[in-house]
Amino acid sequence: MKPWQWPEDRWRNCVNRVRAGKRLTPPWPEGKRCAVALSFDVDHETNELRDGGKSIGRLSWGQYGNRRGMPRIMSLLQKYDIKASFFVPAVAANLYPDEQRAVTGEGHEIGIHGWIHELNSLLPPENERDLMMRSADMLEMITGARPVGLRTPSWDLSESTLSIAREMGLLYDSSLMADDSCYELLENLERTGVVEIPVEWIRDDAPYFMMSRIGPEDVLAIFMREFEQAYQEGEMFQLTFHPHIIGYRSRIWILEELIRAAKAKGDVWFATHRQVAEHASTAL
Amino acid sequence: MKPWQWPEDRWRNCVNRVRAGKRLTPPWPEGKRCAVALSFDVDHETNELRDGGKSIGRLSWGQYGNRRGMPRIMSLLQKYDIKASFFVPAVAANLYPDEQRAVTGEGHEIGIHGWIHELNSLLPPENERDLMMRSADMLEMITGARPVGLRTPSWDLSESTLSIAREMGLLYDSSLMADDSCYELLENLERTGVVEIPVEWIRDDAPYFMMSRIGPEDVLAIFMREFEQAYQEGEMFQLTFHPHIIGYRSRIWILEELIRAAKAKGDVWFATHRQVAEHASTAL
Amino acid sequence: MKPWQWPEDRWRNCVNRVRAGKRLTPPWPEGKRCAVALSFDVDHETNELRDGGKSIGRLSWGQYGNRRGMPRIMSLLQKYDIKASFFVPAVAANLYPDEQRAVTGEGHEIGIHGWIHELNSLLPPENERDLMMRSADMLEMITGARPVGLRTPSWDLSESTLSIAREMGLLYDSSLMADDSCYELLENLERTGVVEIPVEWIRDDAPYFMMSRIGPEDVLAIFMREFEQAYQEGEMFQLTFHPHIIGYRSRIWILEELIRAAKAKGDVWFATHRQVAEHASTAL
Amino acid sequence: MKPWQWPEDRWRNCVNRVRAGKRLTPPWPEGKRCAVALSFDVDHETNELRDGGKSIGRLSWGQYGNRRGMPRIMSLLQKYDIKASFFVPAVAANLYPDEQRAVTGEGHEIGIHGWIHELNSLLPPENERDLMMRSADMLEMITGARPVGLRTPSWDLSESTLSIAREMGLLYDSSLMADDSCYELLENLERTGVVEIPVEWIRDDAPYFMMSRIGPEDVLAIFMREFEQAYQEGEMFQLTFHPHIIGYRSRIWILEELIRAAKAKGDVWFATHRQVAEHASTAL
């Protein structure tokens, strides 16, 4: 049956599988006006491995994330004393356990990002559940920190992802786009208590530097507009970076400029995704 | 037979199925120099539903249109007291009936935009007729306003679309691109009395923010050039936006800047597509 | 056999089918320093017809070329008293004979651009020959002017195109890219006496406004750099426009700015492609 | 088996086939602060030949590299007295032997770049070995200079490429991307003594001018940021150009501006890839 032939319950069910519920915007802690939540998807070689790992060039590109991208990012976060969230495929953490131990050791958050950056929607449901649980275990085994949040690889949820997250007792997901601020996820219109920290292609480095090519100044200008308006609205400014994309000499300064501009406001709350989700969940 | 083998009547028939007739440019009402016709294609989740509705991420993106895009748009239109046209798939109106009742309640126009954003050219003719009629009925049932205009989803007309529009007594279509100003549509070289309010990818937010990526400043600059020249020529400036595209913090200001610039002229007629079509039809 | 397995004569034959010979740069007439050769590919609806003509929207876009694009172009050329070259598929000329009669009537050149914008490399050789000859006849029948030059649709030459052009006694082709200035075409390393007026994607409006999207200011800047350097080198600045691309309110000014900048030099020779080819051929 | 089903040794073997080892950054010679290594991939017609050589237009584009691109590049390098590296498919050198003799005659380096720009990963291993060896022989036969370095066409290494390079005793490869500075290549975690001079799409002209389209000013700005930061870090700034891409009137100035900016520092070491690799290898 073609979608234009569907009876109403068919498209309603589609829409209602996972949907945005209540917006969660309690006043920010300590009288702060705006939250800034930085995240880094540490894919490294898994981007290429998940597609079969044939390209030696792309694997080397992934390694760049570890050798040059991560050190530049970590150094900036230290310089400005900011805690951020790192979403890491289990295989990437396994390839670079010291890197991830340093991440958690310096007070950053580590979150689930698949086993080998696989697409959830292509997995048989029983395997998806297994991989998500093993991924969480692996990250904990390596870093000692138990993940409480999920960013699906390629922001791709299957029909089972949310219910697996609930079974695992996860606090939040950060893969969907129905709002600028946190909201409660509904599953088949039922409240879940799971917080969504929404992402957006607009606030991601990949669309500008991989899928298309625009100048870094233009990218900063877009991010700055997103931030300024979030600040005006007193809500949240969430960003997604990748060490193998933002971590280059000609791009890393974008991150520093953003941090500086936000710091200059004086009343911005830099927080990990976990902190944001915990705070947002007080409004559930 | 390959097109280069076609006899003359074959390619002539192709071209003549739907063609631009007389340009319709009576002097604008009240001594105004230029008309500005803003339109919003309120696709929300239907963009994804029409392709099968599998991607939970893209569905959430559609919901953004309702949660953040539409409120920002409505608030700007109120602030500047401007009436605009909203083209809404029946399923989107059904998902958000209050949203569309507010649209018409504040004096905006609602127009046909397919049942579930389906492509007309892929429909069997009997189904196309049925869906167009049911779409009009659904919008009227929800909002109390009977649509008089059509914007085909993805600007895609089938060979039957125009004749269905005529059968339904529609005043205008707004999906074609043969001119900058209104014109009468010809069907097989025969006058139809149906007004075309032409669209263009140049004056649409999607090519800049979805298909390609260019800076918002550049997009405003392009729109401003289109407007300024329309003003110089004393004709019409028509725009197509989407709540889930223009409705972001880093983009919504483009709409406000355009409105301000047009207001500043002092002799611009902001009108709904229906008003433009009714006015243009006096020159039929 | 894979290309890396080819014997030397196989790849040499490939390269030598059509190749650049002697560069043809006699001093410009009347002591001019630089030649500017403007060309317009008047595809109109044939762009869509050659692919089957199914899309009513794209056909309307083609008609825009006739209704708005061409009048703006013709008006600019009149204003600055410049003669240019128009390459027109026979079917487009047949659809708009008055348009093309006005083109030649105002002293512009008309050149061959296929029958229905078909790709030469996809034609059986006997059909290619027939279509090229019929195309030339049709343009002459409509305008009274016999074409002496060829621009292949989509700059696509078959292995037969050059030899057909020679058989027809054409003065020049303008579809290849081996130089910035005119050169003699060699066919299998043999001199042909046919002048090539090279084109380039860099000096074409389509890559910037159709295949990709960049701001019109950036496009002008690229064209200006090409012109300035051509002027410094004392060679030729050749451009390819399309009425349905450059003819919009937000783009047509690019053409005017270019003309103004070139006029301002005082010693630029604006010439049709035919004039350039006739002049260049004195150096054969 | 799907990658998410792979046992650990499977993805480890994938990653470890070719990997970055020790970073090689001995202090630059003569107290220089930063190295600038310019490279030119002289593909000319082979880009099209490797795909079958059917397109006469694309072949002419390749010839542009020889007729206009290379002379402009050579003239700039002479003007600023800079030595650079040219990676040349054997077939391209065979088509233009005088060009390549001039390259080595003026003190530049010539390196391996495939036989006919074939993709290594698509070759049967025995053919890859044969082609690499014949390519080196051909370059030496034409220019008298024996290549010591390799840039794989399209930066595409097969599983055999590195071991063939070792068998041939090559000093370096320049096709991978795991760092900003030179490093030793590991093969299955074993040291090879082969230096990698890493490339990057960011520092390549093709992504900006072929795959996407952005203004030349933006491209220069990106290159300048890469250079400035390399200079700050005291490391290396490596660039990849193509005569048929950078060699145009509207782009060649980018190369000159870069050279000028680097010269202006006063303590930059312009070196061929061979010189860089020889220097880096002192830190092995």
Tab-separated table of N, CA and C in Angstrom, chain D residues 149-260:
chain	number	residue	atom	x	y	z
D	149	GLY	N	59.331	8.458	-4.460
D	149	GLY	CA	58.098	8.633	-3.706
D	149	GLY	C	56.883	8.281	-4.527
D	150	LEU	N	55.797	8.048	-3.818
D	150	LEU	CA	54.546	7.573	-4.414
D	150	LEU	C	53.383	8.422	-3.939
D	151	ARG	N	52.585	8.863	-4.871
D	151	ARG	CA	51.245	9.347	-4.518
D	151	ARG	C	50.258	8.499	-5.291
D	152	THR	N	49.469	7.697	-4.600
D	152	THR	CA	48.529	6.827	-5.318
D	152	THR	C	47.443	7.676	-5.974
D	153	PRO	N	47.022	7.304	-7.181
D	153	PRO	CA	45.921	8.029	-7.825
D	153	PRO	C	44.670	7.997	-6.944
D	154	SER	N	44.013	9.124	-6.818
D	154	SER	CA	42.831	9.253	-5.955
D	154	SER	C	43.115	8.843	-4.509
D	155	TRP	N	44.382	8.886	-4.104
D	155	TRP	CA	44.760	8.545	-2.727
D	155	TRP	C	44.185	7.199	-2.316
D	156	ASP	N	44.275	6.253	-3.242
D	156	ASP	CA	43.624	4.968	-3.029
D	156	ASP	C	44.671	3.870	-2.925
D	157	LEU	N	44.910	3.401	-1.710
D	157	LEU	CA	45.849	2.290	-1.501
D	157	LEU	C	45.116	0.964	-1.469
D	158	SER	N	45.685	-0.030	-2.100
D	158	SER	CA	45.186	-1.391	-1.938
D	158	SER	C	45.872	-1.998	-0.716
D	159	GLU	N	45.513	-3.222	-0.406
D	159	GLU	CA	46.175	-3.918	0.705
D	159	GLU	C	47.629	-4.255	0.367
D	160	SER	N	47.964	-4.207	-0.930
D	160	SER	CA	49.324	-4.557	-1.339
D	160	SER	C	50.220	-3.348	-1.546
D	161	THR	N	49.667	-2.171	-1.661
D	161	THR	CA	50.455	-1.026	-2.126
D	161	THR	C	51.691	-0.779	-1.269
D	162	LEU	N	51.493	-0.776	0.047
D	162	LEU	CA	52.638	-0.459	0.903
D	162	LEU	C	53.742	-1.506	0.759
D	163	SER	N	53.357	-2.769	0.653
D	163	SER	CA	54.429	-3.777	0.576
D	163	SER	C	55.154	-3.709	-0.768
D	164	ILE	N	54.445	-3.336	-1.823
D	164	ILE	CA	55.129	-3.103	-3.110
D	164	ILE	C	56.091	-1.921	-2.984
D	165	ALA	N	55.629	-0.869	-2.322
D	165	ALA	CA	56.490	0.308	-2.144
D	165	ALA	C	57.759	-0.075	-1.382
D	166	ARG	N	57.613	-0.930	-0.381
D	166	ARG	CA	58.789	-1.371	0.380
D	166	ARG	C	59.721	-2.201	-0.500
D	167	GLU	N	59.120	-3.100	-1.272
D	167	GLU	CA	59.929	-3.924	-2.163
D	167	GLU	C	60.728	-3.053	-3.136
D	168	MET	N	60.097	-1.949	-3.584
D	168	MET	CA	60.762	-1.051	-4.527
D	168	MET	C	61.742	-0.113	-3.832
D	169	GLY	N	61.753	-0.174	-2.505
D	169	GLY	CA	62.676	0.681	-1.769
D	169	GLY	C	62.296	2.154	-1.797
D	170	LEU	N	61.027	2.429	-1.931
D	170	LEU	CA	60.616	3.836	-1.954
D	170	LEU	C	60.863	4.482	-0.595
D	171	LEU	N	61.186	5.754	-0.647
D	171	LEU	CA	61.477	6.516	0.558
D	171	LEU	C	60.201	6.932	1.277
D	172	TYR	N	59.193	7.277	0.471
D	172	TYR	CA	57.977	7.818	1.100
D	172	TYR	C	56.737	7.551	0.263
D	173	ASP	N	55.597	7.641	0.945
D	173	ASP	CA	54.281	7.708	0.306
D	173	ASP	C	53.648	9.039	0.696
D	174	SER	N	52.756	9.514	-0.170
D	174	SER	CA	52.026	10.737	0.173
D	174	SER	C	50.591	10.591	-0.303
D	175	SER	N	49.824	9.777	0.423
D	175	SER	CA	48.437	9.467	0.042
D	175	SER	C	47.520	9.307	1.240
D	176	LEU	N	48.066	9.397	2.453
D	176	LEU	CA	47.247	9.099	3.629
D	176	LEU	C	47.075	10.345	4.500
D	177	MET	N	46.279	10.218	5.558
D	177	MET	CA	45.799	11.427	6.222
D	177	MET	C	45.778	11.355	7.735
D	178	ALA	N	46.620	10.535	8.350
D	178	ALA	CA	46.490	10.320	9.789
D	178	ALA	C	47.141	11.397	10.648
D	179	ASP	N	47.763	12.390	10.022
D	179	ASP	CA	48.430	13.405	10.837
D	179	ASP	C	48.607	14.666	9.996
D	180	ASP	N	49.081	15.748	10.608
D	180	ASP	CA	49.455	16.945	9.858
D	180	ASP	C	50.928	16.914	9.489
D	181	SER	N	51.696	16.124	10.218
D	181	SER	CA	53.143	16.045	9.998
D	181	SER	C	53.531	14.651	9.526
D	182	CYS	N	54.759	14.535	9.089
D	182	CYS	CA	55.242	13.238	8.621
D	182	CYS	C	55.189	12.192	9.740
D	183	TYR	N	55.012	10.956	9.333
D	183	TYR	CA	55.080	9.862	10.301
D	183	TYR	C	55.593	8.611	9.603
D	184	GLU	N	56.012	7.663	10.402
D	184	GLU	CA	56.438	6.384	9.837
D	184	GLU	C	55.218	5.506	9.612
D	185	LEU	N	55.189	4.822	8.484
D	185	LEU	CA	54.098	3.890	8.221
D	185	LEU	C	54.377	2.553	8.886
D	186	LEU	N	53.352	2.014	9.515
D	186	LEU	CA	53.415	0.655	10.063
D	186	LEU	C	52.600	-0.262	9.171
D	187	GLU	N	53.115	-1.449	8.913
D	187	GLU	CA	52.347	-2.447	8.163
D	187	GLU	C	52.097	-3.620	9.090
D	188	ASN	N	50.837	-3.861	9.379
D	188	ASN	CA	50.489	-4.887	10.377
D	188	ASN	C	51.288	-4.679	11.662
D	189	LEU	N	51.356	-3.442	12.068
D	189	LEU	CA	51.993	-2.994	13.310
D	189	LEU	C	53.528	-3.100	13.303
D	190	GLU	N	54.084	-3.465	12.183
D	190	GLU	CA	55.531	-3.612	12.066
D	190	GLU	C	56.097	-2.345	11.412
D	191	ARG	N	57.201	-1.855	11.891
D	191	ARG	CA	57.826	-0.657	11.321
D	191	ARG	C	58.276	-0.919	9.885
D	192	THR	N	58.148	0.082	9.029
D	192	THR	CA	58.523	-0.101	7.622
D	192	THR	C	59.676	0.801	7.211
D	193	GLY	N	59.941	1.859	7.966
D	193	GLY	CA	60.943	2.812	7.530
D	193	GLY	C	60.464	3.715	6.401
D	194	VAL	N	59.247	3.488	5.917
D	194	VAL	CA	58.690	4.345	4.867
D	194	VAL	C	58.030	5.554	5.531
D	195	VAL	N	58.385	6.744	5.029
D	195	VAL	CA	57.827	7.988	5.570
D	195	VAL	C	56.497	8.295	4.889
D	196	GLU	N	55.518	8.700	5.667
D	196	GLU	CA	54.267	9.204	5.097
D	196	GLU	C	54.279	10.726	5.174
D	197	ILE	N	54.042	11.371	4.028
D	197	ILE	CA	53.835	12.833	3.998
D	197	ILE	C	52.355	13.037	3.792
D	198	PRO	N	51.615	13.317	4.854
D	198	PRO	CA	50.154	13.246	4.744
D	198	PRO	C	49.536	14.356	3.891
D	199	VAL	N	48.504	13.951	3.166
D	199	VAL	CA	47.676	14.848	2.363
D	199	VAL	C	46.363	15.098	3.103
D	200	GLU	N	45.534	15.945	2.561
D	200	GLU	CA	44.197	16.172	3.130
D	200	GLU	C	43.326	16.851	2.066
D	201	TRP	N	42.043	16.494	2.050
D	201	TRP	CA	41.110	17.150	1.131
D	201	TRP	C	41.087	18.656	1.392
D	202	ILE	N	41.289	19.041	2.641
D	202	ILE	CA	41.273	20.470	2.986
D	202	ILE	C	42.354	21.224	2.234
D	203	ARG	N	43.469	20.561	2.001
D	203	ARG	CA	44.610	21.227	1.360
D	203	ARG	C	44.791	20.731	-0.076
D	204	ASP	N	43.681	20.559	-0.767
D	204	ASP	CA	43.638	20.047	-2.134
D	204	ASP	C	42.709	20.976	-2.909
D	205	ASP	N	43.040	21.267	-4.159
D	205	ASP	CA	42.173	22.172	-4.919
D	205	ASP	C	40.889	21.502	-5.421
D	206	ALA	N	40.905	20.191	-5.586
D	206	ALA	CA	39.770	19.512	-6.227
D	206	ALA	C	38.444	19.628	-5.469
D	207	PRO	N	38.406	19.424	-4.147
D	207	PRO	CA	37.095	19.469	-3.488
D	207	PRO	C	36.387	20.818	-3.636
D	208	TYR	N	37.160	21.878	-3.760
D	208	TYR	CA	36.543	23.208	-3.825
D	208	TYR	C	36.135	23.601	-5.238
D	209	PHE	N	36.818	23.065	-6.237
D	209	PHE	CA	36.592	23.533	-7.595
D	209	PHE	C	35.970	22.482	-8.507
D	210	MET	N	35.957	21.230	-8.080
D	210	MET	CA	35.337	20.199	-8.910
D	210	MET	C	34.135	19.581	-8.233
D	211	MET	N	34.330	19.098	-7.010
D	211	MET	CA	33.246	18.357	-6.361
D	211	MET	C	32.184	19.322	-5.842
D	212	SER	N	32.628	20.493	-5.446
D	212	SER	CA	31.740	21.512	-4.934
D	212	SER	C	32.177	22.808	-5.604
D	213	ARG	N	31.546	23.905	-5.343
D	213	ARG	CA	31.982	25.171	-5.927
D	213	ARG	C	31.950	26.236	-4.840
D	214	ILE	N	33.120	26.699	-4.440
D	214	ILE	CA	33.127	27.848	-3.547
D	214	ILE	C	34.068	28.885	-4.133
D	215	GLY	N	33.944	30.119	-3.685
D	215	GLY	CA	34.727	31.198	-4.269
D	215	GLY	C	36.220	31.020	-4.010
D	216	PRO	N	37.069	31.441	-4.961
D	216	PRO	CA	38.519	31.300	-4.796
D	216	PRO	C	39.040	32.033	-3.556
D	217	GLU	N	38.424	33.141	-3.190
D	217	GLU	CA	38.851	33.850	-1.981
D	217	GLU	C	38.676	32.963	-0.756
D	218	ASP	N	37.579	32.232	-0.709
D	218	ASP	CA	37.345	31.343	0.430
D	218	ASP	C	38.370	30.213	0.462
D	219	VAL	N	38.758	29.747	-0.715
D	219	VAL	CA	39.751	28.681	-0.770
D	219	VAL	C	41.093	29.199	-0.253
D	220	LEU	N	41.474	30.375	-0.709
D	220	LEU	CA	42.726	30.944	-0.200
D	220	LEU	C	42.654	31.107	1.324
D	221	ALA	N	41.531	31.565	1.823
D	221	ALA	CA	41.393	31.781	3.270
D	221	ALA	C	41.591	30.474	4.036
D	222	ILE	N	41.044	29.388	3.516
D	222	ILE	CA	41.210	28.093	4.179
D	222	ILE	C	42.681	27.668	4.147
D	223	PHE	N	43.310	27.780	2.981
D	223	PHE	CA	44.724	27.409	2.869
D	223	PHE	C	45.572	28.281	3.806
D	224	MET	N	45.266	29.569	3.873
D	224	MET	CA	46.045	30.463	4.726
D	224	MET	C	45.926	30.079	6.195
D	225	ARG	N	44.725	29.697	6.604
D	225	ARG	CA	44.554	29.251	7.999
D	225	ARG	C	45.366	27.993	8.270
D	226	GLU	N	45.350	27.066	7.322
D	226	GLU	CA	46.153	25.846	7.491
D	226	GLU	C	47.636	26.217	7.599
D	227	PHE	N	48.076	27.117	6.742
D	227	PHE	CA	49.485	27.505	6.768
D	227	PHE	C	49.849	28.223	8.069
D	228	GLU	N	49.061	29.202	8.441
D	228	GLU	CA	49.391	30.000	9.625
D	228	GLU	C	49.523	29.115	10.851
D	229	GLN	N	48.612	28.165	10.977
D	229	GLN	CA	48.650	27.311	12.155
D	229	GLN	C	49.821	26.333	12.075
D	230	ALA	N	50.125	25.845	10.868
D	230	ALA	CA	51.308	24.995	10.702
D	230	ALA	C	52.549	25.783	11.124
D	231	TYR	N	52.568	27.040	10.737
D	231	TYR	CA	53.708	27.897	11.092
D	231	TYR	C	53.782	28.090	12.611
D	232	GLN	N	52.635	28.353	13.215
D	232	GLN	CA	52.621	28.517	14.674
D	232	GLN	C	53.136	27.261	15.366
D	233	GLU	N	52.727	26.114	14.840
D	233	GLU	CA	53.117	24.840	15.455
D	233	GLU	C	54.523	24.419	15.055
D	234	GLY	N	55.119	25.120	14.095
D	234	GLY	CA	56.461	24.760	13.640
D	234	GLY	C	56.511	23.435	12.925
D	235	GLU	N	55.433	23.081	12.253
D	235	GLU	CA	55.416	21.780	11.574
D	235	GLU	C	55.434	21.948	10.042
D	236	MET	N	54.555	21.261	9.346
D	236	MET	CA	54.621	21.227	7.884
D	236	MET	C	53.294	21.664	7.283
D	237	PHE	N	53.390	22.342	6.153
D	237	PHE	CA	52.209	22.739	5.393
D	237	PHE	C	52.336	22.102	4.017
D	238	GLN	N	51.501	21.095	3.780
D	238	GLN	CA	51.580	20.331	2.525
D	238	GLN	C	50.341	20.616	1.690
D	239	LEU	N	50.509	20.790	0.398
D	239	LEU	CA	49.388	21.114	-0.486
D	239	LEU	C	49.391	20.232	-1.731
D	240	THR	N	48.183	19.945	-2.235
D	240	THR	CA	48.031	19.181	-3.473
D	240	THR	C	47.251	20.003	-4.493
D	241	PHE	N	47.879	20.267	-5.616
D	241	PHE	CA	47.204	20.976	-6.706
D	241	PHE	C	47.166	20.091	-7.948
D	242	HIS	N	46.325	20.488	-8.894
D	242	HIS	CA	46.247	19.814	-10.191
D	242	HIS	C	46.343	20.889	-11.279
D	243	PRO	N	47.219	20.704	-12.259
D	243	PRO	CA	47.339	21.721	-13.312
D	243	PRO	C	46.002	22.034	-13.988
D	244	HIS	N	45.153	21.017	-14.178
D	244	HIS	CA	43.881	21.266	-14.871
D	244	HIS	C	42.812	21.830	-13.927
D	245	ILE	N	43.173	22.084	-12.675
D	245	ILE	CA	42.222	22.704	-11.747
D	245	ILE	C	42.726	24.076	-11.298
D	246	ILE	N	43.922	24.126	-10.759
D	246	ILE	CA	44.431	25.402	-10.239
D	246	ILE	C	44.940	26.307	-11.356
D	247	GLY	N	45.190	25.715	-12.548
D	247	GLY	CA	45.907	26.448	-13.594
D	247	GLY	C	45.097	27.476	-14.351
D	248	TYR	N	43.916	27.831	-13.864
D	248	TYR	CA	43.073	28.791	-14.572
D	248	TYR	C	43.345	30.223	-14.135
D	249	ARG	N	42.989	31.133	-15.007
D	249	ARG	CA	43.199	32.559	-14.745
D	249	ARG	C	42.604	33.012	-13.424
D	250	SER	N	41.477	32.439	-13.073
D	250	SER	CA	40.791	32.902	-11.862
D	250	SER	C	41.249	32.167	-10.612
D	251	ARG	N	42.229	31.269	-10.756
D	251	ARG	CA	42.643	30.464	-9.591
D	251	ARG	C	44.145	30.476	-9.352
D	252	ILE	N	44.945	30.647	-10.395
D	252	ILE	CA	46.389	30.493	-10.243
D	252	ILE	C	46.950	31.486	-9.230
D	253	TRP	N	46.305	32.629	-9.096
D	253	TRP	CA	46.756	33.645	-8.128
D	253	TRP	C	46.741	33.112	-6.694
D	254	ILE	N	45.900	32.115	-6.413
D	254	ILE	CA	45.871	31.537	-5.066
D	254	ILE	C	47.245	30.981	-4.719
D	255	LEU	N	47.827	30.262	-5.665
D	255	LEU	CA	49.154	29.695	-5.447
D	255	LEU	C	50.175	30.809	-5.188
D	256	GLU	N	50.087	31.878	-5.967
D	256	GLU	CA	51.053	32.968	-5.795
D	256	GLU	C	50.882	33.641	-4.430
D	257	GLU	N	49.645	33.847	-4.024
D	257	GLU	CA	49.416	34.485	-2.717
D	257	GLU	C	49.971	33.628	-1.582
D	258	LEU	N	49.791	32.328	-1.690
D	258	LEU	CA	50.314	31.427	-0.668
D	258	LEU	C	51.830	31.506	-0.599
D	259	ILE	N	52.448	31.459	-1.779
D	259	ILE	CA	53.910	31.521	-1.815
D	259	ILE	C	54.399	32.832	-1.199
D	260	ARG	N	53.754	33.924	-1.598
D	260	ARG	CA	54.146	35.228	-1.056
D	260	ARG	C	54.028	35.275	0.467
